Short mmCIF file of C-alpha atoms and ligand atoms in Angstrom, two decimals:
data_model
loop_
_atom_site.label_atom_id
_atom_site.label_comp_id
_atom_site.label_asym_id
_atom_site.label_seq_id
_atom_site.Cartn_x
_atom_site.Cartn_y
_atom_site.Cartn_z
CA UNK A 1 -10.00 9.63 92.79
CA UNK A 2 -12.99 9.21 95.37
CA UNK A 3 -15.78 10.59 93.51
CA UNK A 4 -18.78 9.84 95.98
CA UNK A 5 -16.79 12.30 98.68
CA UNK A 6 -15.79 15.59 98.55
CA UNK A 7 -14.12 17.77 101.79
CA UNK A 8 -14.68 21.13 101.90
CA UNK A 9 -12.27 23.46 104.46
CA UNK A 10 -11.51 27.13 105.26
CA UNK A 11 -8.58 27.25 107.43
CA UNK A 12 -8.18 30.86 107.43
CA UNK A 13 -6.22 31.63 110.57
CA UNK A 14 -3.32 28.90 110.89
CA UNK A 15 -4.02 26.34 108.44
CA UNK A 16 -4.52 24.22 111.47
CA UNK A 17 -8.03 22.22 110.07
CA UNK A 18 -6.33 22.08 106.57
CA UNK A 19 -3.74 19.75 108.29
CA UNK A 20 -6.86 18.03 109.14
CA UNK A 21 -8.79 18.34 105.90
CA UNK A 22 -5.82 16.74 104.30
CA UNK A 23 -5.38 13.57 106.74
CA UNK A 24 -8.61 13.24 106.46
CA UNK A 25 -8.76 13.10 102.40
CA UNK A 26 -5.72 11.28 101.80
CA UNK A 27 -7.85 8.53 103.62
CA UNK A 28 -10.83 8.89 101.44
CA UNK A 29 -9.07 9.34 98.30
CA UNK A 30 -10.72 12.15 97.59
CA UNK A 31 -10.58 16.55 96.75
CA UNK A 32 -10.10 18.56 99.68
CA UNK A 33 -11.12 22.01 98.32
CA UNK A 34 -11.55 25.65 99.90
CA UNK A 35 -15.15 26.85 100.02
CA UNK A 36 -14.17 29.54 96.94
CA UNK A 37 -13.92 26.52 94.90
CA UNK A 38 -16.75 24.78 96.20
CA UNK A 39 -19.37 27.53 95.21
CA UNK A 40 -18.61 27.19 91.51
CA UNK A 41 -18.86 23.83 91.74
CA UNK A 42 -22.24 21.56 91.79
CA UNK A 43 -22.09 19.54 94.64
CA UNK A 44 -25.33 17.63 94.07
CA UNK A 45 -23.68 14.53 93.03
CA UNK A 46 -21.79 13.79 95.96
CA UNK A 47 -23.15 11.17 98.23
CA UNK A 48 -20.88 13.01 100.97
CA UNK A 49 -19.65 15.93 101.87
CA UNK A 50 -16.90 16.89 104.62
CA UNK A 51 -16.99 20.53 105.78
CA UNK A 52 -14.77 21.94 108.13
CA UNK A 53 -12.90 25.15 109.39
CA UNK A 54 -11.56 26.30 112.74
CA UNK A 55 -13.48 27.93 114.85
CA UNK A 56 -14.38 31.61 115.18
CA UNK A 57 -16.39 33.48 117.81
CA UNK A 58 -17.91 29.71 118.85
CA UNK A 59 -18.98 28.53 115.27
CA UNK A 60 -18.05 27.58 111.94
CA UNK A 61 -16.52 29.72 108.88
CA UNK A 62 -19.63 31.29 107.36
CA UNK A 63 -18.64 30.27 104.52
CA UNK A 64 -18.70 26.96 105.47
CA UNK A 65 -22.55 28.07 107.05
CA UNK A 66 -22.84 29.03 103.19
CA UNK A 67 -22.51 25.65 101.46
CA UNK A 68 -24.19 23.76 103.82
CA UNK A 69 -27.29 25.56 103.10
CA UNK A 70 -26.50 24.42 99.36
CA UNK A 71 -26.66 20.75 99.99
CA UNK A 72 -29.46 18.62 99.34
CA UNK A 73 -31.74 15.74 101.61
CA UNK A 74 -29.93 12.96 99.77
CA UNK A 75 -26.91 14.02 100.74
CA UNK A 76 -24.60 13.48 103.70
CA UNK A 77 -22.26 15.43 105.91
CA UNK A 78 -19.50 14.83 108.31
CA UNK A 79 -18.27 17.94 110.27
CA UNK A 80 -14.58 18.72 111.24
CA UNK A 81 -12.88 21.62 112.97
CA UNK A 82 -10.19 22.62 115.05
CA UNK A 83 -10.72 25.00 118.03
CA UNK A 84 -8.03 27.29 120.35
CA UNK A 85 -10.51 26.76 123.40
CA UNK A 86 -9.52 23.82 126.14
CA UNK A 87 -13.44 22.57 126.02
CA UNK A 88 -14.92 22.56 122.23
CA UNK A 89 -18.16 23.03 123.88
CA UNK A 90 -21.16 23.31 121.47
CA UNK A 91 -19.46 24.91 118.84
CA UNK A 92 -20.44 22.58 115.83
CA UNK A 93 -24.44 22.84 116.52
CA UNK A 94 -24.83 26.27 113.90
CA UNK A 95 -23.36 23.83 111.38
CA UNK A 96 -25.39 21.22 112.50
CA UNK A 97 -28.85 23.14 112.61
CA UNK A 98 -28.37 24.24 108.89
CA UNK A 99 -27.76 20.54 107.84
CA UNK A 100 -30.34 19.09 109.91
CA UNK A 101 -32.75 21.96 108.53
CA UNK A 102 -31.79 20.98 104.83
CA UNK A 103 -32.76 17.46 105.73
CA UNK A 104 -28.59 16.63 105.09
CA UNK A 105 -27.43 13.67 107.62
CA UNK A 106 -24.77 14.02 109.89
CA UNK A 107 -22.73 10.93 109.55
CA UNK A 108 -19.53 11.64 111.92
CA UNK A 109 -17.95 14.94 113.87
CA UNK A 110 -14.51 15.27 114.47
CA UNK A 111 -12.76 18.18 116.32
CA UNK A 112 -9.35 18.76 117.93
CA UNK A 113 -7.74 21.86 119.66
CA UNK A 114 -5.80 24.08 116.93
CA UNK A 115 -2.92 26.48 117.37
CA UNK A 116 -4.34 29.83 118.76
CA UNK A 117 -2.27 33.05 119.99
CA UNK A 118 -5.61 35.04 120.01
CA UNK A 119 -6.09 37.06 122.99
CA UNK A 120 -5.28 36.03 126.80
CA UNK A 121 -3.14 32.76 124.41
CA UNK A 122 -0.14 35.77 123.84
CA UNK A 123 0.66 35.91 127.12
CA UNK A 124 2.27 32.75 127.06
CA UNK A 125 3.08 33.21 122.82
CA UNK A 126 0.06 31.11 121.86
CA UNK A 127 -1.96 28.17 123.40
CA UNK A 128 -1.98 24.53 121.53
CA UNK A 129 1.64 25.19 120.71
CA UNK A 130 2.12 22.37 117.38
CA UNK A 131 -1.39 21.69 117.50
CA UNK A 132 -2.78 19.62 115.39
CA UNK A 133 -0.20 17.33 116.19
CA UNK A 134 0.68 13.65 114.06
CA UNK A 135 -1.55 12.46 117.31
CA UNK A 136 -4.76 14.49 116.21
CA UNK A 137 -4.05 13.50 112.36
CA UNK A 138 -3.85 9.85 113.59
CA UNK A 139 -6.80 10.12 115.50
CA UNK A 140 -8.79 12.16 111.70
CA UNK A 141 -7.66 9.23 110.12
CA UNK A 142 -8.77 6.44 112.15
CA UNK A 143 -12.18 8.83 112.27
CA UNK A 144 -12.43 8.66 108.92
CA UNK A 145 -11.91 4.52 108.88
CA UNK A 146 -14.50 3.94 111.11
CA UNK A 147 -17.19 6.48 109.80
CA UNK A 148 -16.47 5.13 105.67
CA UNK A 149 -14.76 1.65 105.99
CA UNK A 150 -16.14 1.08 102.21
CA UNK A 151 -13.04 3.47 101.15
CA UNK A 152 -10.27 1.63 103.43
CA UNK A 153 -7.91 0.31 100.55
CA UNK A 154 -5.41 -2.18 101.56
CA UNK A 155 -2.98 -2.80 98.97
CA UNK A 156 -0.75 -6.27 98.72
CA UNK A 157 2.62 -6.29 99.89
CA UNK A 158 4.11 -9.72 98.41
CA UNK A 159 5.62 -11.49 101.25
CA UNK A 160 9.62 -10.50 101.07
CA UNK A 161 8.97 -7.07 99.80
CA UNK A 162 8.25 -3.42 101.45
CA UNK A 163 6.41 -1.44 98.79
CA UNK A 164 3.55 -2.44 96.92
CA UNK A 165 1.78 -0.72 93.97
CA UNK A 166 -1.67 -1.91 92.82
CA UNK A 167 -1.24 -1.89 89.12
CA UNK A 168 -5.46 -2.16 88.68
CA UNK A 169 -5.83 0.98 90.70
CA UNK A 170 -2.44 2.75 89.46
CA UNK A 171 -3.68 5.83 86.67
CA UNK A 172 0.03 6.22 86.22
CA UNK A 173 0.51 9.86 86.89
CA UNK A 174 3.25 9.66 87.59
CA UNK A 175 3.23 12.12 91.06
CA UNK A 176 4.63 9.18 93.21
CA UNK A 177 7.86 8.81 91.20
CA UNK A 178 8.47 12.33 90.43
CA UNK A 179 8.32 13.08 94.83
CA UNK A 180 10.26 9.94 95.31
CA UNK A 181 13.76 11.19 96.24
CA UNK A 182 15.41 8.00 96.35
CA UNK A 183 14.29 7.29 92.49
CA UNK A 184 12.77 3.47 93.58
CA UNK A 185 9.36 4.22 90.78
CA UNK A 186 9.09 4.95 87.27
CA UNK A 187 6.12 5.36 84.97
CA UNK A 188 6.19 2.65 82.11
CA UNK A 189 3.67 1.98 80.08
CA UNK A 190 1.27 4.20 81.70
CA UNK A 191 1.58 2.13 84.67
CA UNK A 192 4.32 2.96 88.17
CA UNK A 193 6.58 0.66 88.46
CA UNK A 194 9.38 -0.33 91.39
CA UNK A 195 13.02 -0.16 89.98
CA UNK A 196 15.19 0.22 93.21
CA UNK A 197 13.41 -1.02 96.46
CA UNK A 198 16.54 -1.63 98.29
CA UNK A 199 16.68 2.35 97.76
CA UNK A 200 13.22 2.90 99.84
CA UNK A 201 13.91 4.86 102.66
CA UNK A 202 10.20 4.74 103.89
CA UNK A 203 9.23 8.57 103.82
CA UNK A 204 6.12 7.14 102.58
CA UNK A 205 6.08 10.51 99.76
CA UNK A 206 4.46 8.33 97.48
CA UNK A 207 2.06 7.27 99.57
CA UNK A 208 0.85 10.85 100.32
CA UNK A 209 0.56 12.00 96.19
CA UNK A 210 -1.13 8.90 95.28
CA UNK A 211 -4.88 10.02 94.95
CA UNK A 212 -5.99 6.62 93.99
CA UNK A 213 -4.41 5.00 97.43
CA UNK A 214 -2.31 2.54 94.40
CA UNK A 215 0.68 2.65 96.73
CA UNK A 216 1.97 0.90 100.36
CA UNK A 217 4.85 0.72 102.09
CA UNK A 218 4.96 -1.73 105.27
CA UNK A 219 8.51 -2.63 107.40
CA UNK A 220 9.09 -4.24 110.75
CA UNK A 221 11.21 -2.88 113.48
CA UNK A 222 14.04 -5.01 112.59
CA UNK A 223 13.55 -4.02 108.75
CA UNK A 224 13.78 -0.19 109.36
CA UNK A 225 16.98 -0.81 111.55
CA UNK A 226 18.38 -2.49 108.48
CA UNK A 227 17.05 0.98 106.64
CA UNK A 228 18.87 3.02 108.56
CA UNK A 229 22.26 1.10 108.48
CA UNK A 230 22.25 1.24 104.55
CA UNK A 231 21.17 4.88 104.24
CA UNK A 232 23.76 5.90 107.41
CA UNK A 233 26.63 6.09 104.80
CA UNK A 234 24.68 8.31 102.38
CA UNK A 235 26.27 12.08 102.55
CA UNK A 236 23.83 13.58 99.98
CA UNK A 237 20.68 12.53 97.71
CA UNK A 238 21.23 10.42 95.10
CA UNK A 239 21.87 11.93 91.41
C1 LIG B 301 -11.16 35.44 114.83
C2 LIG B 301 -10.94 34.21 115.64
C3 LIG B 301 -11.91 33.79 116.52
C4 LIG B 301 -11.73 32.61 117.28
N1 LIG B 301 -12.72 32.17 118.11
C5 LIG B 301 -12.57 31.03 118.81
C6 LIG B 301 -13.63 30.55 119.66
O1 LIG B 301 -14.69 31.12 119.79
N2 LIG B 301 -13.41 29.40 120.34
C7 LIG B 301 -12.25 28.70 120.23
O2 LIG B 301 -12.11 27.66 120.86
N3 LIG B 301 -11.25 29.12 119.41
C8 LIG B 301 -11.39 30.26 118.70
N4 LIG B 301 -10.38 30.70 117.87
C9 LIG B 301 -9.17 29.85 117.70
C10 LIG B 301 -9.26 29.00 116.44
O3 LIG B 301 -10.46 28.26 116.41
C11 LIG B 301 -8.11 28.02 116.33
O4 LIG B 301 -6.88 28.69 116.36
C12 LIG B 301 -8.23 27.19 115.06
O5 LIG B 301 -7.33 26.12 115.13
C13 LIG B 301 -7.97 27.98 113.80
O6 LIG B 301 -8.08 27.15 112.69
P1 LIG B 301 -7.45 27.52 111.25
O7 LIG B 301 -5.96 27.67 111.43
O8 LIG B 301 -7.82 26.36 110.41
O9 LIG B 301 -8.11 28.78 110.81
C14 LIG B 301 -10.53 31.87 117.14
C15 LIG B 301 -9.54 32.33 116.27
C16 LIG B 301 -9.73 33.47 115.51
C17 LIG B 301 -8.65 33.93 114.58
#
């Protein structure tokens, strides 16, 4: 677990910047936590600090307003957000103000449009309909990459082979073989280990739990036609 970064998010209407929050952390490899949390917590020795929340009446969560006034000059801040409104406009300067007044550095914004049936939106049943989208998490991600490429793990795949664990970074919890649902890893020895690759279907589960980023899963075109073939004959989950 990344313990330079934390991301803290209050996604109160939709859950549509928790979607975000959680792209965004799988990257880092670090908590995403809600701002309740984050006040009982001392945040002082985190180098960084995410801190986002949709948007409400053309600013941040005041909670979020809350803990940015707790953070300190050494620290820095990226800010995140979704938003209902076709134009974000100026809506992350409050945020922005606070940090800059605290002497905090902003290191990277990131907003996208959210889900939103306030309003004028119900005449139509809601604007952004499946917004944020796996477009807007792809584009978090590759945020995230570019703002903190010290935290971009890339983990061996031996040539021949699809998954790939990093035993060094592995903690062996265990959370990637108890989500797999085709049963390819087991903890031994306090370490995951592959049992049944030809089983991998590719949902990339494992990927997702891993905190540590341990786990990757890579395929070629022609590699996930030969996926589907095998799994085409399966009529249920296997036992
Ligand atoms: C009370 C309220 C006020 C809002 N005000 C704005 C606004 O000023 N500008 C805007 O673009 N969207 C506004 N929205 C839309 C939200 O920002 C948008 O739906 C966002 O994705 C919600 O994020 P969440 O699901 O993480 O809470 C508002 C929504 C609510 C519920």
């Amino acid at each position: 677990m990344n313990k330079e970064v934390i991301i803290i998010c209050q996604s109160m209407y939709h859950g549509n910047t928790k979607k975000i929050a959680d792209a965004m952390g799988r990257v880092l490899h670090c908590e995403v936590i809600s701002c309740e949390r984050a006040k009982k917590m001392d945040l002082s020795s985190y180098a960084c600090v995410g801190l986002g929340s949709g948007i409400y009446f053309t600013s941040h969560h005041p909670a979020i307003m809350e803990i940015a006034k707790t953070l300190q000059p050494q620290q820095a801040a990226f800010i995140f957000s979704t938003h209902g409104a076709p134009i974000q406009g100026k809506y992350h300067e409050p945020l922005k103000t606070i940090l800059k007044k605290n002497g905090v550095s902003v290191v990277g914004e990131y907003s996208c449009r959210g889900y939103d049936c306030t309003g004028p939106y119900n005449l139509y049943h809601g604007g952004n309909k499946g917004k944020p989208n796996e477009a807007d998490l792809r584009r978090a991600e590759k945020f995230i990459h570019k703002r903190f490429p010290q935290y971009k793990k890339t983990v061996h795949i031996p040539d021949g082979r699809h998954v790939g664990i990093e035993s060094e970074t592995c903690i062996g919890c265990g959370r990637c073989a108890a989500v797999c649902p085709m049963h390819v890893l087991r903890v031994e020895e306090e370490k995951c280990i592959i049992v049944k690759e030809e089983d991998c279907i590719h949902c990339k589960l494992c990927m997702e739990q891993c905190t540590e980023g341990a786990i990757a899963v890579k395929h070629t075109r022609r590699e996930l036609i030969r996926i589907a073939k095998i799994h085409a004959k399966r009529t249920s989950l296997p036992q």
